[in-house]
């Protein structure tokens, strides 16, 4: 029985080139040495994306080929994604530009024009010194809440990726993207079609139909780094979905609809941090301790993002045990679906600075890493 297939794309900004490598292998028409069900294209019916995963997920749902996705990533530069917010002035503009344009990136970031910017101007500004007059602070610091602006990303989605909401709406693939409601802290999902909760037959109240460029930006709105995004239809402000759920697996299962429970599921989860099961030897790149402040930031961020996924994975394993018991006892109709989770992950930590850094050389390396990681999984799991 041919399984249903889902692709889960986690967040990670410039690390998202790793997704392109995974997709490149999945869409390869011939995979030597694999069984009959896996030697050809592994095409997901459901795609779930968070943050940069929402960008790549939208591209895949829209019908972009693996080669086109790779080319898109290799062409990206920092100024295609972000710039300094228009309300930033003087000293603040110099300091932020110096940090991002000199320490983290190779390129100097431009200031985004007001007519293209996604940042809102706050009522208050940061005074440089309490004794200085307000007009001095206004000119020296300016009014801003986020360090970078995503106006360039919006332009890139529309002009270079050629995002088309109608194509995504009509796609044969179900696409779900995650965001975080700022005022409630709850995860919100957006989908290109209504999703029904299988147990009750009711529409899921936490999943809103419709994928727009603003909703993709909402999923990418990293707190403090990028501005939050307002969604008119839900009348809510959103931050990056990774704040509460970097790999939202649960919604993918409801997206399969009323397909009988005896049909198994294969889920490919793409992570941006090293992964190993409890008791396994960590990959070589993850065996050492953090050697710098930057390493410590990377490890702390990655483990925080993985926490919800680990819990969800334990739940899937528990449901799989129940599914096995049902089948052994011949209890029909089945209540539990058998789910095979495969995890594509790098073998070493990818510096957290890569989240906002877009570089052709490193993107090429990440694409290769994603391709080889997925190839290794398939050759281990589906050998002929």
mmCIF file of N, CA, C and O in Angstrom, residues 234-268:
data_model
loop_
_atom_site.group_PDB
_atom_site.id
_atom_site.type_symbol
_atom_site.label_atom_id
_atom_site.label_comp_id
_atom_site.label_asym_id
_atom_site.label_seq_id
_atom_site.Cartn_x
_atom_site.Cartn_y
_atom_site.Cartn_z
ATOM 1 N N UNK A 234 -7.529 38.128 9.995
ATOM 2 C CA UNK A 234 -7.638 37.617 11.368
ATOM 3 C C UNK A 234 -7.518 38.737 12.396
ATOM 4 O O UNK A 234 -7.647 38.486 13.601
ATOM 5 N N UNK A 235 -7.238 39.956 11.927
ATOM 6 C CA UNK A 235 -7.120 41.138 12.797
ATOM 7 C C UNK A 235 -6.131 40.876 13.939
ATOM 8 O O UNK A 235 -6.422 41.117 15.115
ATOM 9 N N UNK A 236 -4.963 40.377 13.576
ATOM 10 C CA UNK A 236 -3.971 40.018 14.592
ATOM 11 C C UNK A 236 -2.559 40.311 14.081
ATOM 12 O O UNK A 236 -2.313 40.360 12.870
ATOM 13 N N UNK A 237 -1.646 40.484 15.045
ATOM 14 C CA UNK A 237 -0.235 40.704 14.749
ATOM 15 C C UNK A 237 0.521 39.397 14.984
ATOM 16 O O UNK A 237 0.246 38.682 15.950
ATOM 17 N N UNK A 238 1.506 39.120 14.114
ATOM 18 C CA UNK A 238 2.198 37.834 14.194
ATOM 19 C C UNK A 238 3.716 37.994 14.192
ATOM 20 O O UNK A 238 4.275 38.874 13.530
ATOM 21 N N UNK A 239 4.338 37.075 14.922
ATOM 22 C CA UNK A 239 5.771 36.870 14.879
ATOM 23 C C UNK A 239 6.048 35.507 14.236
ATOM 24 O O UNK A 239 5.125 34.739 13.931
ATOM 25 N N UNK A 240 7.299 35.207 14.081
ATOM 26 C CA UNK A 240 7.780 33.946 13.515
ATOM 27 C C UNK A 240 7.107 32.750 14.194
ATOM 28 O O UNK A 240 7.007 32.691 15.422
ATOM 29 N N UNK A 241 6.681 31.769 13.395
ATOM 30 C CA UNK A 241 6.050 30.579 13.943
ATOM 31 C C UNK A 241 6.972 29.762 14.831
ATOM 32 O O UNK A 241 6.509 29.030 15.713
ATOM 33 N N UNK A 242 8.284 29.895 14.625
ATOM 34 C CA UNK A 242 9.240 29.106 15.401
ATOM 35 C C UNK A 242 9.276 29.506 16.869
ATOM 36 O O UNK A 242 9.824 28.777 17.694
ATOM 37 N N UNK A 243 8.676 30.650 17.215
ATOM 38 C CA UNK A 243 8.657 31.078 18.608
ATOM 39 C C UNK A 243 7.984 30.018 19.481
ATOM 40 O O UNK A 243 8.401 29.762 20.610
ATOM 41 N N UNK A 244 6.934 29.365 18.953
ATOM 42 C CA UNK A 244 6.233 28.343 19.753
ATOM 43 C C UNK A 244 6.252 26.959 19.120
ATOM 44 O O UNK A 244 6.075 25.956 19.814
ATOM 45 N N UNK A 245 6.447 26.863 17.795
ATOM 46 C CA UNK A 245 6.428 25.535 17.161
ATOM 47 C C UNK A 245 7.220 25.581 15.864
ATOM 48 O O UNK A 245 6.712 26.005 14.831
ATOM 49 N N UNK A 246 8.477 25.123 15.923
ATOM 50 C CA UNK A 246 9.333 25.175 14.738
ATOM 51 C C UNK A 246 9.042 24.046 13.755
ATOM 52 O O UNK A 246 9.317 24.162 12.569
ATOM 53 N N UNK A 247 8.483 22.950 14.255
ATOM 54 C CA UNK A 247 8.154 21.803 13.395
ATOM 55 C C UNK A 247 6.748 21.296 13.748
ATOM 56 O O UNK A 247 6.610 20.256 14.395
ATOM 57 N N UNK A 248 5.705 22.009 13.359
ATOM 58 C CA UNK A 248 4.330 21.638 13.738
ATOM 59 C C UNK A 248 3.827 20.418 12.975
ATOM 60 O O UNK A 248 3.206 20.518 11.912
ATOM 61 N N UNK A 249 4.073 19.250 13.541
ATOM 62 C CA UNK A 249 3.716 17.992 12.877
ATOM 63 C C UNK A 249 2.218 17.693 12.886
ATOM 64 O O UNK A 249 1.675 17.153 11.927
ATOM 65 N N UNK A 250 1.553 18.022 13.992
ATOM 66 C CA UNK A 250 0.181 17.575 14.188
ATOM 67 C C UNK A 250 -0.778 17.980 13.087
ATOM 68 O O UNK A 250 -1.621 17.184 12.664
ATOM 69 N N UNK A 251 -0.657 19.214 12.615
ATOM 70 C CA UNK A 251 -1.587 19.708 11.606
ATOM 71 C C UNK A 251 -1.463 18.942 10.294
ATOM 72 O O UNK A 251 -2.418 18.854 9.525
ATOM 73 N N UNK A 252 -0.285 18.362 10.039
ATOM 74 C CA UNK A 252 -0.075 17.627 8.788
ATOM 75 C C UNK A 252 -0.991 16.413 8.703
ATOM 76 O O UNK A 252 -1.484 16.072 7.629
ATOM 77 N N UNK A 253 -1.242 15.762 9.834
ATOM 78 C CA UNK A 253 -2.041 14.539 9.808
ATOM 79 C C UNK A 253 -3.503 14.822 9.496
ATOM 80 O O UNK A 253 -4.149 14.086 8.760
ATOM 81 N N UNK A 254 -4.043 15.924 10.032
ATOM 82 C CA UNK A 254 -5.411 16.302 9.690
ATOM 83 C C UNK A 254 -5.515 16.719 8.227
ATOM 84 O O UNK A 254 -6.577 16.598 7.611
ATOM 85 N N UNK A 255 -4.413 17.205 7.660
ATOM 86 C CA UNK A 255 -4.430 17.652 6.261
ATOM 87 C C UNK A 255 -4.634 16.501 5.288
ATOM 88 O O UNK A 255 -4.983 16.725 4.128
ATOM 89 N N UNK A 256 -4.439 15.259 5.724
ATOM 90 C CA UNK A 256 -4.664 14.109 4.844
ATOM 91 C C UNK A 256 -6.152 13.794 4.682
ATOM 92 O O UNK A 256 -6.534 12.952 3.869
ATOM 93 N N UNK A 257 -6.988 14.466 5.473
ATOM 94 C CA UNK A 257 -8.425 14.310 5.299
ATOM 95 C C UNK A 257 -8.937 12.954 5.730
ATOM 96 O O UNK A 257 -8.481 12.365 6.712
ATOM 97 N N UNK A 258 -9.894 12.423 4.939
ATOM 98 C CA UNK A 258 -10.582 11.185 5.339
ATOM 99 C C UNK A 258 -9.970 9.937 4.707
ATOM 100 O O UNK A 258 -10.648 8.916 4.563
ATOM 101 N N UNK A 259 -8.694 9.991 4.348
ATOM 102 C CA UNK A 259 -8.018 8.798 3.840
ATOM 103 C C UNK A 259 -8.048 7.731 4.932
ATOM 104 O O UNK A 259 -7.773 8.020 6.100
ATOM 105 N N UNK A 260 -8.419 6.480 4.608
ATOM 106 C CA UNK A 260 -8.522 5.417 5.623
ATOM 107 C C UNK A 260 -7.267 5.296 6.480
ATOM 108 O O UNK A 260 -6.140 5.498 6.001
ATOM 109 N N UNK A 261 -7.446 4.937 7.743
ATOM 110 C CA UNK A 261 -6.344 4.885 8.694
ATOM 111 C C UNK A 261 -5.399 3.713 8.448
ATOM 112 O O UNK A 261 -4.336 3.639 9.063
ATOM 113 N N UNK A 262 -5.781 2.781 7.573
ATOM 114 C CA UNK A 262 -4.859 1.688 7.281
ATOM 115 C C UNK A 262 -3.785 2.098 6.283
ATOM 116 O O UNK A 262 -2.836 1.355 6.033
ATOM 117 N N UNK A 263 -3.926 3.302 5.696
ATOM 118 C CA UNK A 263 -2.889 3.827 4.794
ATOM 119 C C UNK A 263 -1.801 4.476 5.649
ATOM 120 O O UNK A 263 -2.075 5.405 6.408
ATOM 121 N N UNK A 264 -0.561 3.994 5.573
ATOM 122 C CA UNK A 264 0.511 4.553 6.407
ATOM 123 C C UNK A 264 0.971 5.928 5.905
ATOM 124 O O UNK A 264 0.612 6.354 4.804
ATOM 125 N N UNK A 265 1.767 6.595 6.727
ATOM 126 C CA UNK A 265 2.286 7.918 6.391
ATOM 127 C C UNK A 265 3.804 7.920 6.518
ATOM 128 O O UNK A 265 4.357 7.349 7.465
ATOM 129 N N UNK A 266 4.467 8.546 5.565
ATOM 130 C CA UNK A 266 5.902 8.837 5.663
ATOM 131 C C UNK A 266 6.062 10.339 5.810
ATOM 132 O O UNK A 266 5.517 11.109 5.011
ATOM 133 N N UNK A 267 6.773 10.750 6.839
ATOM 134 C CA UNK A 267 6.998 12.169 7.095
ATOM 135 C C UNK A 267 8.492 12.457 7.038
ATOM 136 O O UNK A 267 9.276 11.837 7.762
ATOM 137 N N UNK A 268 8.880 13.375 6.180
ATOM 138 C CA UNK A 268 10.256 13.839 6.141
ATOM 139 C C UNK A 268 10.330 15.166 6.877
ATOM 140 O O UNK A 268 9.733 16.164 6.450
#
